[in-house]
Amino acid sequence: MVSKKRMSTTLPHNWKWILTAILLAGGGLRFFGIGWGTDVQTGFFHPFHTDESTVVDGSRWVGIDLRQIKASYGKAPVYLLRGMAFVVEKITGLDLRNHTSQRTLHLLGRSISATLGTLTILAVFYIGLSLNGPWTGLLSAFFLAFSPGHIQQSHYYTVDISFTFWVTSALFLMLRMPSDRTREYILCGALCGLATGTRLAGIWLGFPFLIANLWNRRQRRILPLASYLGTAALVTCICEPFLLLDPDHFFSTQDVRQLMLSVQVARGDLIEIWSLYDFSTTPYLFYITHLFRYALGSPLEILGIGGVLAISWRRSKSGWVLLGWLIPYFIVVGSLHTKPIRYTTPMLPILAVLGAWASLQLGHWFHSKTQQIWTIPLPAILVGLPTFLYGLAFMTIYTSEDSRISAARWVQKSIPQGETVLTERGGFQTMWMVPEAQYRRKIDDAAFFVNSEGCYPYWKYVDEIKEKLTGVNWIVIIEENRMRQYLKVPNRYPIGYAFYHGLASGELGFKHIRSFKVTPAIPGWEFSENDAEPSITAFDHPRVSIYSRTQDTDRLFALWEEKTRSNPILPDRHIRAGVEAYKQENWESATTQFQNAVQIRPTFLLGHLLLREAYLKQGRVSEAKQALAQALKVHSYIPIAAVEGML
């Protein structure tokens, strides 16, 4: 019989080889396919990840003009990439600031992410070792090595993998505190500064630091604590110099890519197309029901959350140091309106550790009940096997040709030259798939529905769609770009919803011809992504859909148009009647109709403005002020589009 204590503290035979195998497997999964986006037939590289391009392009300005970097995050990632590029330039003689070196810079950045992602696996091993012994460390490393969310994010040079590495490494050092080793405090401060200089969320590392150093009452030296705080502050300011040198620039609201407007989008105060899907999600709960499932797989998610709950009831300093990071971070990001899969990345290492700890605790409990030695590793096997398979399946995304490249090749081979094709702009555009030299290309501006919502009568939006589809024979879209977002907001953006619903259902008269999609799979097992949040698939394996005009398009579109215009949730009938009454100077009737319009749709900005005009014509000044106040509740200012709508 093997005791629980022995299982948790005795190193397995040849444990270094086991750890090495895990690191090699994890590194292989992260480095394999980092050239994704490259057309293997032509060698042309597509920088499909918009956030990655922001970081890569920003690195070109290091040493030239940091003000030109437009990003909502700190500058540690651009410093790191520029530093590595400088080394490569010295060795090879290349000039990586040249835009023709785009693929090289992207691959260099992705190599950094893959390296830091692999090192995070090692850091997780040491955290598990500190928490509950070598078996917990090895199992923690194994779980993270095959976590699909961590594998995917390691293929991008965005901020999330480097941020996660700084955080995880800092937490490992905090588990060794308090101590008299000033160098450890300086190193921990540097890691916390790098984390905060990557994402401001790094400031929450202050909670586990306090827990680690205040847990017991032993006397503490001031020098280590001061060295930690000083180093963290210095590194943070280096990574984000404008925080002190030019706060107006740092807190600027001129560009949605910068911090303040990005925060407004994340909180839902400013609506962008990519944030529409999140209207269908529930704060906090969506992470548990959806995001962790895709990032970890359901078995590991359940075990990880179980580990969080179990260790929170134990008076364990190590456990509470880890929870001191996990809980505040989750409280902050879980409350946000936007909930992309990447927000889970900094939590995955801790969930892997606590999942490993919980599996061994559960195994020992089974053993105490059954006295069967094989029950000890049983929970780890039951969770580890599907995690292993999910990780391998996710790797297959990078063994297949990108769905967008396949779709572009099909378009240029199968759609006759000279045809009129409707394409999309946006973060995941399809314009490049349809060369202007070969086709009459139209570009759909679906952002119009968001940017001018409530500023025009809804018949204008229908007219815009009708004009856009006139003469169009083919439509090429990426579903994660616009369609999936608008399909989640039928009441908030009714015309955008009606358009994409009509396209998908065939009501617009266009027939779905082809879809191109790469899905994680292994022989005999395909992982469905039908309900995946768009950012899970959009960057590296989206669904491209192609539609063509049918013989019944004109008839079917006319039916769709009539149905949409008569939608009872739209206030257009009251607007028309109110405008006619206004022309005839029948102010009371106009007022009644405009009141009906805003009653049907309280967020209808144009309705409030027209109602104000009707009140003013009657000299009802106080009510006109109230109508304007209601308009400003809907929209913080009166946009030009609303003035055009009134005209």
C-alpha positions as CSV (number, residue, x, y, z in Angstrom):
1,M,0.0,0.0,0.0
2,V,1.4,3.4,-1.0
3,S,0.6,6.3,1.4
4,K,-0.8,9.6,0.3
5,K,2.3,11.4,1.7
6,R,4.7,9.1,-0.2
7,M,2.8,9.6,-3.5
8,S,2.8,13.4,-3.2
9,T,6.5,13.9,-2.1
10,T,8.5,11.1,-3.8
11,L,10.0,11.9,-7.2
12,P,9.0,9.3,-9.8
13,H,11.9,7.3,-11.2
14,N,13.5,9.2,-14.1
15,W,11.2,12.2,-13.4
16,K,13.5,14.5,-15.4
17,W,12.9,12.4,-18.5
18,I,9.2,12.6,-17.9
19,L,9.3,16.4,-17.5
20,T,11.6,16.7,-20.6
21,A,9.1,14.6,-22.6
22,I,6.2,16.9,-21.5
23,L,8.2,20.0,-22.4
24,L,9.2,18.6,-25.8
25,A,5.6,17.7,-26.5
26,G,4.3,21.1,-25.3
27,G,7.0,22.9,-27.3
28,G,6.3,20.9,-30.4
29,L,2.6,21.7,-30.2
30,R,3.4,25.4,-29.9
31,F,6.0,25.7,-32.5
32,F,4.4,23.4,-35.1
33,G,2.6,25.4,-37.7
34,I,3.7,28.9,-36.6
35,G,3.9,29.8,-40.3
36,W,0.1,29.6,-40.5
37,G,-1.4,32.1,-42.9
38,T,1.2,31.2,-45.6
39,D,-0.1,30.0,-48.9
40,V,2.2,27.0,-49.5
41,Q,1.6,27.1,-53.3
42,T,2.7,30.7,-53.7
43,G,4.6,31.4,-50.5
44,F,2.6,34.6,-49.9
45,F,2.0,35.4,-46.3
46,H,-1.4,36.7,-45.0
47,P,-1.2,38.5,-41.6
48,F,-4.7,37.3,-40.7
49,H,-4.5,38.2,-36.9
50,T,-5.3,41.9,-36.6
51,D,-4.0,42.2,-33.0
52,E,-0.8,40.5,-33.9
53,S,-0.3,42.9,-36.8
54,T,-0.8,45.8,-34.4
55,V,2.1,44.5,-32.2
56,V,4.4,43.6,-35.1
57,D,3.9,47.0,-36.8
58,G,4.3,48.8,-33.5
59,S,7.8,47.2,-33.0
60,R,9.0,49.1,-36.1
61,W,8.6,52.3,-34.2
62,V,10.8,51.4,-31.3
63,G,13.8,53.7,-31.3
64,I,12.1,56.0,-33.8
65,D,8.8,57.4,-32.3
66,L,6.9,55.5,-29.6
67,R,4.0,57.9,-30.1
68,Q,3.2,56.2,-33.4
69,I,2.5,52.9,-31.6
70,K,-1.3,52.5,-31.5
71,A,-2.2,49.8,-29.0
72,S,-4.3,49.4,-25.9
73,Y,-1.5,47.5,-24.1
74,G,2.0,48.3,-22.7
75,K,5.1,48.3,-24.8
76,A,6.9,45.3,-23.3
77,P,5.9,43.0,-26.3
78,V,7.1,45.5,-28.9
79,Y,10.3,46.0,-27.0
80,L,10.9,42.3,-26.8
81,L,10.2,41.8,-30.6
82,R,12.3,44.7,-31.5
83,G,15.2,43.4,-29.4
84,M,15.0,40.0,-31.0
85,A,14.8,41.6,-34.4
86,F,17.9,43.6,-33.7
87,V,19.8,40.4,-32.9
88,V,18.6,38.7,-36.1
89,E,19.5,41.8,-38.1
90,K,23.1,41.8,-36.7
91,I,23.4,38.1,-37.5
92,T,21.9,38.0,-40.9
93,G,22.3,41.6,-42.2
94,L,18.5,41.9,-42.9
95,D,16.6,45.1,-42.3
96,L,13.4,43.8,-40.5
97,R,11.9,47.3,-40.3
98,N,11.3,47.0,-44.1
99,H,7.7,46.1,-44.8
100,T,8.8,43.3,-47.2
101,S,10.1,41.5,-44.0
102,Q,6.5,41.2,-42.7
103,R,6.5,37.4,-42.7
104,T,9.9,37.2,-41.0
105,L,8.8,39.6,-38.2
106,H,5.5,37.6,-37.7
107,L,7.4,34.3,-37.5
108,L,9.9,35.8,-35.1
109,G,7.2,37.1,-32.8
110,R,5.3,33.8,-32.9
111,S,8.6,32.0,-32.1
112,I,8.8,34.3,-29.0
113,S,5.3,33.3,-28.0
114,A,5.9,29.6,-28.6
115,T,9.1,29.8,-26.4
116,L,7.4,31.7,-23.6
117,G,4.4,29.3,-23.8
118,T,6.7,26.4,-23.4
119,L,8.6,28.0,-20.5
120,T,5.2,28.6,-18.9
121,I,4.8,24.8,-18.8
122,L,8.0,24.6,-16.9
123,A,6.9,27.3,-14.5
124,V,3.7,25.4,-13.9
125,F,5.7,22.3,-13.0
126,Y,7.6,24.2,-10.3
127,I,4.3,25.8,-9.0
128,G,2.8,22.3,-8.7
129,L,5.9,21.0,-7.1
130,S,5.8,23.8,-4.5
131,L,2.1,23.2,-3.9
132,N,1.9,19.5,-3.4
133,G,5.0,17.7,-4.7
134,P,6.5,16.3,-7.9
135,W,3.5,14.3,-9.1
136,T,1.3,17.5,-8.9
137,G,4.0,19.4,-10.8
138,L,4.3,16.8,-13.6
139,L,0.6,16.5,-14.0
140,S,0.2,20.3,-14.0
141,A,2.7,20.6,-16.7
142,F,1.0,17.8,-18.7
143,F,-2.4,19.5,-18.4
144,L,-1.1,22.9,-19.6
145,A,1.0,21.4,-22.4
146,F,-2.1,19.9,-24.0
147,S,-4.5,22.7,-23.2
148,P,-5.9,23.8,-26.6
149,G,-6.5,27.4,-25.6
150,H,-2.8,27.8,-24.5
151,I,-1.6,26.0,-27.7
152,Q,-3.7,28.3,-29.9
153,Q,-2.6,31.6,-28.2
154,S,1.1,30.4,-28.4
155,H,0.7,30.6,-32.2
156,Y,0.0,34.4,-32.1
157,Y,2.4,37.2,-31.2
158,T,-0.2,39.0,-29.1
159,V,0.2,40.1,-25.5
160,D,-1.5,37.2,-23.9
161,I,1.2,34.5,-23.8
162,S,4.0,36.8,-22.7
163,F,1.7,38.3,-20.1
164,T,0.8,34.8,-18.8
165,F,4.4,33.8,-18.6
166,W,5.4,36.9,-16.6
167,V,2.4,36.3,-14.2
168,T,3.1,32.6,-13.8
169,S,6.8,33.1,-13.1
170,A,6.0,35.9,-10.6
171,L,3.6,33.6,-8.8
172,F,6.2,30.9,-8.5
173,L,8.6,33.4,-6.8
174,M,5.8,34.6,-4.5
175,L,5.3,31.0,-3.3
176,R,8.9,31.2,-1.9
177,M,8.1,34.4,0.1
178,P,8.6,35.8,2.6
179,S,12.3,35.5,2.6
180,D,15.5,37.5,3.2
181,R,16.7,37.0,-0.4
182,T,16.5,40.5,-1.9
183,R,17.5,39.3,-5.3
184,E,14.3,37.2,-5.5
185,Y,12.2,40.3,-4.6
186,I,14.0,42.3,-7.3
187,L,13.4,39.5,-9.9
188,C,9.7,39.2,-8.8
189,G,9.3,43.0,-9.1
190,A,10.8,42.9,-12.6
191,L,8.4,40.1,-13.6
192,C,5.4,42.1,-12.1
193,G,6.6,45.2,-13.9
194,L,6.8,43.3,-17.2
195,A,3.3,41.9,-16.7
196,T,1.9,45.3,-15.9
197,G,3.9,46.8,-18.8
198,T,2.2,44.2,-21.0
199,R,-1.3,44.5,-19.7
200,L,-2.4,46.8,-16.9
201,A,-4.1,43.8,-15.4
202,G,-0.7,42.9,-14.1
203,I,-1.4,45.3,-11.2
204,W,-3.5,42.6,-9.6
205,L,-0.4,40.7,-8.8
206,G,-0.2,42.9,-5.8
207,F,-2.9,40.7,-4.1
208,P,-0.9,37.4,-4.1
209,F,2.3,39.4,-3.2
210,L,0.5,40.7,-0.1
211,I,-0.8,37.3,0.8
212,A,2.6,35.7,0.4
213,N,4.3,38.3,2.6
214,L,1.6,38.8,5.3
215,W,0.5,35.2,5.8
216,N,2.5,34.6,8.9
217,R,3.8,37.0,11.6
218,R,7.5,36.4,11.2
219,Q,9.6,39.6,11.1
220,R,10.2,41.0,7.7
221,R,13.0,43.1,6.4
222,I,12.1,46.4,4.7
223,L,14.8,46.2,2.0
224,P,13.3,43.2,0.1
225,L,9.8,44.7,0.1
226,A,11.1,48.1,-1.0
227,S,13.2,46.5,-3.7
228,Y,10.2,44.7,-5.1
229,L,8.1,47.8,-5.2
230,G,10.8,50.0,-6.7
231,T,11.7,47.4,-9.4
232,A,8.1,46.8,-10.3
233,A,7.4,50.6,-10.6
234,L,10.5,51.2,-12.6
235,V,10.0,48.4,-15.1
236,T,6.3,49.4,-15.5
237,C,7.3,53.0,-16.3
238,I,9.9,51.8,-18.8
239,C,7.4,49.6,-20.6
240,E,4.8,52.4,-20.5
241,P,6.8,55.7,-20.4
242,F,3.8,57.9,-21.3
243,L,2.1,56.9,-18.1
244,L,4.3,59.5,-16.4
245,L,5.8,61.5,-19.3
246,D,2.6,62.3,-21.1
247,P,-0.6,61.1,-19.4
248,D,-2.7,63.0,-22.0
249,H,-1.2,60.8,-24.7
250,F,-1.6,57.6,-22.6
251,F,-5.2,58.3,-21.8
252,S,-6.1,59.6,-25.2
253,T,-9.5,58.8,-26.7
254,Q,-8.6,59.5,-30.3
255,D,-8.1,55.9,-31.5
256,V,-10.1,52.8,-30.6
257,R,-6.8,50.9,-30.6
258,Q,-5.6,52.9,-27.6
259,L,-6.3,52.2,-23.9
260,M,-9.3,54.4,-23.0
261,L,-11.5,53.6,-26.0
262,S,-10.6,49.9,-25.8
263,V,-11.7,50.0,-22.1
264,Q,-15.0,51.5,-23.2
265,V,-15.5,48.8,-25.8
266,A,-14.6,46.1,-23.2
267,R,-17.1,47.6,-20.7
268,G,-19.8,47.9,-23.4
269,D,-19.9,51.7,-23.2
270,L,-18.8,51.9,-26.9
271,I,-20.3,49.4,-29.3
272,E,-18.2,47.9,-32.1
273,I,-19.2,45.1,-34.4
274,W,-16.9,42.6,-32.7
275,S,-18.7,43.2,-29.4
276,L,-22.2,42.5,-30.6
277,Y,-21.9,38.7,-29.9
278,D,-21.3,39.5,-26.2
279,F,-24.9,40.9,-25.8
280,S,-25.9,37.2,-25.8
281,T,-23.5,36.3,-23.0
282,T,-23.8,36.4,-19.2
283,P,-21.0,38.0,-17.1
284,Y,-18.9,35.4,-15.3
285,L,-21.2,32.5,-16.2
286,F,-20.1,32.5,-19.9
287,Y,-16.6,31.7,-18.8
288,I,-17.8,28.6,-17.0
289,T,-20.4,27.4,-19.5
290,H,-18.4,28.2,-22.6
291,L,-14.9,29.7,-22.7
292,F,-13.1,27.4,-20.3
293,R,-14.7,24.4,-22.1
294,Y,-12.9,25.5,-25.3
295,A,-9.7,26.6,-23.6
296,L,-9.2,23.5,-21.5
297,G,-11.8,20.9,-22.5
298,S,-14.7,20.0,-20.3
299,P,-13.0,17.4,-18.1
300,L,-10.1,19.6,-17.1
301,E,-12.4,22.6,-16.7
302,I,-14.6,20.7,-14.2
303,L,-11.5,19.4,-12.3
304,G,-9.8,22.9,-12.3
305,I,-12.9,24.6,-11.0
306,G,-13.3,21.8,-8.4
307,G,-9.7,22.4,-7.4
308,V,-10.4,26.1,-6.9
309,L,-13.4,25.4,-4.7
310,A,-11.6,22.7,-2.7
311,I,-8.4,24.6,-2.0
312,S,-10.3,27.8,-1.1
313,W,-11.6,25.9,2.0
314,R,-8.1,24.9,3.1
315,R,-5.8,27.1,5.2
316,S,-3.1,26.7,2.6
317,K,-0.8,29.6,2.0
318,S,0.3,28.3,-1.4
319,G,-3.3,27.8,-2.5
320,W,-4.3,31.2,-1.4
321,V,-1.3,32.9,-3.2
322,L,-2.6,31.3,-6.4
323,L,-6.2,32.2,-5.7
324,G,-4.9,35.7,-4.9
325,W,-4.2,36.1,-8.6
326,L,-7.0,34.0,-10.1
327,I,-9.9,35.4,-8.2
328,P,-9.3,39.2,-8.6
329,Y,-8.4,38.7,-12.3
330,F,-11.6,36.7,-12.9
331,I,-13.7,39.2,-11.0
332,V,-12.4,42.0,-13.3
333,V,-12.5,40.3,-16.7
334,G,-15.6,38.2,-15.9
335,S,-17.6,41.4,-15.4
336,L,-16.7,42.9,-18.8
337,H,-19.1,43.1,-21.7
338,T,-16.5,41.6,-24.1
339,K,-15.5,38.1,-23.4
340,P,-13.0,36.8,-26.0
341,I,-11.3,33.4,-25.4
342,R,-7.9,35.1,-24.9
343,Y,-9.0,36.5,-21.6
344,T,-8.9,33.0,-20.2
345,T,-5.2,32.5,-21.1
346,P,-3.7,34.0,-17.8
347,M,-6.0,31.8,-15.8
348,L,-5.1,28.5,-17.5
349,P,-1.8,27.8,-15.7
350,I,-3.4,28.1,-12.3
351,L,-6.5,26.0,-13.3
352,A,-4.0,23.4,-14.7
353,V,-2.2,23.3,-11.3
354,L,-5.4,23.2,-9.2
355,G,-6.8,20.6,-11.6
356,A,-3.8,18.4,-11.1
357,W,-3.9,18.9,-7.3
358,A,-7.6,18.1,-7.2
359,S,-7.1,14.9,-9.4
360,L,-4.5,13.5,-6.9
361,Q,-6.6,14.5,-3.9
362,L,-9.6,12.7,-5.5
363,G,-7.5,9.7,-6.3
364,H,-6.3,9.4,-2.7
365,W,-9.8,9.7,-1.5
366,F,-10.9,6.8,-3.8
367,H,-7.9,4.9,-2.5
368,S,-9.0,5.4,1.1
369,K,-12.4,4.0,0.3
370,T,-11.3,1.1,-1.9
371,Q,-7.8,0.3,-0.8
372,Q,-7.0,-0.3,-4.5
373,I,-3.8,1.3,-5.7
374,W,-5.0,1.8,-9.2
375,T,-7.7,4.3,-8.0
376,I,-5.0,6.9,-7.2
377,P,-4.1,7.8,-10.8
378,L,-7.6,7.1,-12.1
379,P,-9.0,10.7,-12.0
380,A,-5.8,12.0,-13.6
381,I,-6.1,9.4,-16.4
382,L,-9.8,10.1,-17.0
383,V,-9.0,13.8,-17.3
384,G,-5.6,13.6,-18.9
385,L,-6.6,11.3,-21.8
386,P,-9.3,13.6,-23.3
387,T,-7.1,16.6,-22.7
388,F,-4.3,14.9,-24.5
389,L,-6.5,14.1,-27.5
390,Y,-8.0,17.6,-27.6
391,G,-4.6,19.1,-27.7
392,L,-3.5,16.8,-30.5
393,A,-6.7,17.5,-32.4
394,F,-6.2,21.2,-32.1
395,M,-2.8,20.9,-33.7
396,T,-4.4,19.6,-36.9
397,I,-5.7,23.1,-37.6
398,Y,-2.1,24.0,-38.5
399,T,-1.6,20.9,-40.7
400,S,-4.4,21.9,-43.0
401,E,-4.6,24.7,-45.5
402,D,-6.2,27.8,-44.1
403,S,-9.9,28.0,-45.0
404,R,-9.5,31.5,-46.4
405,I,-6.7,30.5,-48.7
406,S,-8.7,27.5,-49.9
407,A,-11.8,29.7,-50.4
408,A,-9.8,32.3,-52.4
409,R,-8.4,29.7,-54.6
410,W,-11.9,28.3,-55.2
411,V,-13.4,31.7,-55.9
412,Q,-10.7,32.5,-58.6
413,K,-11.1,29.1,-60.1
414,S,-14.9,28.6,-60.0
415,I,-16.5,32.1,-60.3
416,P,-16.4,33.4,-63.9
417,Q,-14.3,36.5,-64.4
418,G,-16.3,39.7,-64.8
419,E,-19.0,38.6,-62.3
420,T,-20.2,41.1,-59.6
421,V,-19.2,39.8,-56.2
422,L,-20.1,41.3,-52.8
423,T,-17.3,41.1,-50.2
424,E,-16.7,42.3,-46.7
425,R,-14.3,44.7,-45.0
426,G,-13.5,44.4,-41.3
427,G,-11.1,42.5,-39.1
428,F,-11.7,39.3,-41.2
429,Q,-12.3,40.8,-44.6
430,T,-12.9,38.9,-47.8
431,M,-12.0,41.7,-50.3
432,W,-8.6,40.2,-51.0
433,M,-10.1,36.9,-52.1
434,V,-11.8,38.7,-55.1
435,P,-9.2,40.6,-57.2
436,E,-10.5,43.8,-58.8
437,A,-8.6,42.9,-61.9
438,Q,-10.8,39.8,-62.4
439,Y,-14.2,40.8,-60.9
440,R,-16.6,43.7,-60.4
441,R,-16.2,43.9,-56.7
442,K,-18.6,45.5,-54.2
443,I,-17.8,46.0,-50.6
444,D,-20.4,45.7,-47.9
445,D,-20.2,48.2,-45.1
446,A,-22.0,46.3,-42.4
447,A,-20.6,48.7,-39.8
448,F,-23.2,51.2,-41.1
449,F,-25.9,49.3,-39.0
450,V,-23.9,49.9,-35.8
451,N,-22.5,53.4,-36.5
452,S,-25.8,54.9,-37.5
453,E,-28.3,52.9,-35.5
454,G,-31.3,55.0,-34.6
455,C,-30.2,57.9,-36.7
456,Y,-32.3,57.2,-39.8
457,P,-35.7,55.7,-40.5
458,Y,-35.2,52.0,-40.9
459,W,-36.4,52.1,-44.5
460,K,-33.1,53.8,-45.3
461,Y,-31.2,50.7,-44.1
462,V,-33.4,48.5,-46.3
463,D,-32.8,50.7,-49.2
464,E,-29.0,50.5,-48.6
465,I,-29.1,46.7,-48.7
466,K,-31.3,46.8,-51.8
467,E,-28.8,49.1,-53.6
468,K,-25.8,47.0,-52.4
469,L,-27.3,43.8,-53.7
470,T,-28.3,45.2,-57.1
471,G,-26.5,43.3,-59.8
472,V,-24.7,41.1,-57.3
473,N,-24.3,37.5,-58.4
474,W,-22.0,36.2,-55.6
475,I,-21.5,36.9,-52.0
476,V,-18.3,35.9,-50.1
477,I,-18.3,36.3,-46.3
478,I,-16.5,35.1,-43.2
479,E,-19.2,34.2,-40.7
480,E,-17.1,35.3,-37.7
481,N,-16.6,38.8,-39.3
482,R,-20.2,40.1,-39.3
483,M,-22.8,37.3,-39.6
484,R,-22.5,35.6,-36.2
485,Q,-22.4,39.0,-34.4
486,Y,-25.6,40.4,-36.0
487,L,-27.5,37.1,-35.5
488,K,-27.1,37.6,-31.8
489,V,-28.8,41.0,-31.7
490,P,-32.2,40.8,-33.5
491,N,-33.8,43.5,-31.4
492,R,-30.8,45.8,-31.0
493,Y,-29.9,45.9,-34.7
494,P,-33.0,44.6,-36.5
495,I,-32.0,45.3,-40.1
496,G,-28.5,43.9,-39.7
497,Y,-30.0,40.8,-38.2
498,A,-32.7,40.6,-40.9
499,F,-30.0,40.8,-43.6
500,Y,-27.8,38.0,-42.3
501,H,-30.7,35.8,-41.2
502,G,-32.2,36.2,-44.7
503,L,-28.9,35.4,-46.3
504,A,-28.4,32.2,-44.2
505,S,-32.0,31.1,-44.6
506,G,-32.3,31.8,-48.3
507,E,-35.0,34.4,-47.9
508,L,-32.8,37.0,-49.7
509,G,-32.8,34.7,-52.7
510,F,-29.1,33.7,-52.5
511,K,-28.2,30.0,-52.3
512,H,-25.4,28.8,-50.1
513,I,-22.9,27.1,-52.4
514,R,-19.8,26.3,-50.4
515,S,-18.3,26.5,-47.0
516,F,-14.6,26.3,-46.1
517,K,-13.8,25.4,-42.5
518,V,-11.0,23.6,-40.7
519,T,-12.1,21.8,-37.5
520,P,-9.9,20.2,-34.8
521,A,-10.1,16.5,-35.4
522,I,-8.3,13.2,-34.9
523,P,-9.2,10.0,-36.7
524,G,-12.7,9.0,-35.4
525,W,-13.2,12.2,-33.4
526,E,-14.1,15.7,-34.5
527,F,-14.5,18.5,-32.0
528,S,-17.6,20.5,-32.8
529,E,-17.3,24.3,-32.8
530,N,-20.8,25.1,-33.8
531,D,-21.4,27.2,-30.7
532,A,-17.9,28.7,-30.4
533,E,-17.5,32.3,-29.5
534,P,-16.2,34.0,-32.7
535,S,-12.7,34.8,-31.4
536,I,-12.1,31.1,-30.9
537,T,-12.2,30.4,-34.6
538,A,-11.9,33.7,-36.4
539,F,-8.2,34.2,-36.4
540,D,-6.8,30.9,-37.6
541,H,-9.7,28.7,-38.7
542,P,-12.8,30.7,-39.6
543,R,-15.8,29.6,-41.7
544,V,-15.9,31.1,-45.2
545,S,-19.3,30.9,-46.8
546,I,-20.1,31.6,-50.5
547,Y,-23.6,32.4,-51.8
548,S,-24.8,32.8,-55.4
549,R,-27.8,34.5,-56.9
550,T,-30.7,32.2,-58.0
551,Q,-33.5,32.6,-60.6
552,D,-35.9,33.5,-57.8
553,T,-33.7,36.2,-56.2
554,D,-35.7,39.2,-57.3
555,R,-39.0,37.6,-56.1
556,L,-37.6,36.3,-52.9
557,F,-35.9,39.6,-52.1
558,A,-39.1,41.5,-52.7
559,L,-40.9,39.3,-50.2
560,W,-38.0,39.8,-47.7
561,E,-38.1,43.5,-48.2
562,E,-41.9,43.7,-47.6
563,K,-41.6,41.5,-44.5
564,T,-38.7,43.6,-43.1
565,R,-40.3,47.0,-43.8
566,S,-43.5,45.8,-42.0
567,N,-41.7,44.5,-38.9
568,P,-43.9,45.6,-35.9
569,I,-40.8,46.3,-33.8
570,L,-39.8,49.1,-36.2
571,P,-41.3,52.6,-35.7
572,D,-41.2,53.6,-39.4
573,R,-45.0,53.6,-39.9
574,H,-45.3,56.2,-37.1
575,I,-42.4,58.2,-38.4
576,R,-44.0,58.4,-41.8
577,A,-47.4,59.4,-40.3
578,G,-45.7,61.9,-38.0
579,V,-43.7,63.5,-40.8
580,E,-46.9,63.9,-42.9
581,A,-48.7,65.5,-40.0
582,Y,-45.7,67.8,-39.4
583,K,-45.7,68.9,-43.1
584,Q,-49.4,69.9,-42.6
585,E,-48.5,71.7,-39.4
586,N,-50.7,69.4,-37.4
587,W,-48.3,69.5,-34.5
588,E,-50.5,67.5,-32.0
589,S,-50.9,64.6,-34.5
590,A,-47.1,64.7,-35.2
591,T,-46.4,64.6,-31.5
592,T,-48.6,61.6,-31.0
593,Q,-47.0,59.7,-33.8
594,F,-43.5,60.5,-32.7
595,Q,-44.4,59.5,-29.1
596,N,-45.6,56.1,-30.5
597,A,-42.3,55.7,-32.4
598,V,-40.2,56.1,-29.2
599,Q,-42.6,54.0,-27.2
600,I,-42.1,51.1,-29.7
601,R,-38.4,51.7,-29.7
602,P,-37.1,53.7,-26.8
603,T,-33.5,53.7,-28.1
604,F,-34.6,55.3,-31.4
605,L,-32.6,58.5,-31.3
606,L,-34.2,60.1,-34.4
607,G,-37.6,59.6,-32.8
608,H,-36.6,61.6,-29.7
609,L,-35.2,64.4,-31.9
610,L,-38.3,64.6,-34.0
611,L,-40.5,64.6,-30.9
612,R,-38.4,67.5,-29.6
613,E,-39.1,69.5,-32.8
614,A,-42.8,68.8,-32.5
615,Y,-42.8,70.0,-28.9
616,L,-41.0,73.2,-29.9
617,K,-43.5,74.0,-32.6
618,Q,-46.1,74.0,-29.9
619,G,-44.1,76.1,-27.5
620,R,-43.8,73.2,-25.0
621,V,-40.2,74.0,-24.1
622,S,-39.9,71.9,-20.9
623,E,-41.1,68.8,-22.7
624,A,-38.7,69.6,-25.6
625,K,-35.9,69.7,-23.1
626,Q,-37.0,66.3,-21.7
627,A,-37.1,64.8,-25.2
628,L,-33.5,66.1,-25.8
629,A,-32.4,64.7,-22.5
630,Q,-33.8,61.3,-23.5
631,A,-32.0,61.5,-26.8
632,L,-28.7,62.2,-25.0
633,K,-29.3,59.1,-22.8
634,V,-29.5,57.0,-25.9
635,H,-26.4,58.7,-27.4
636,S,-24.0,60.9,-25.5
637,Y,-23.9,63.4,-28.4
638,I,-26.0,64.1,-31.5
639,P,-24.2,62.6,-34.4
640,I,-24.3,64.1,-37.9
641,A,-26.1,61.0,-39.1
642,A,-29.0,61.9,-36.9
643,V,-29.2,65.4,-38.4
644,E,-29.2,63.8,-41.8
645,G,-32.0,61.5,-40.6
646,M,-34.1,64.5,-39.6
647,L,-33.6,66.1,-43.0
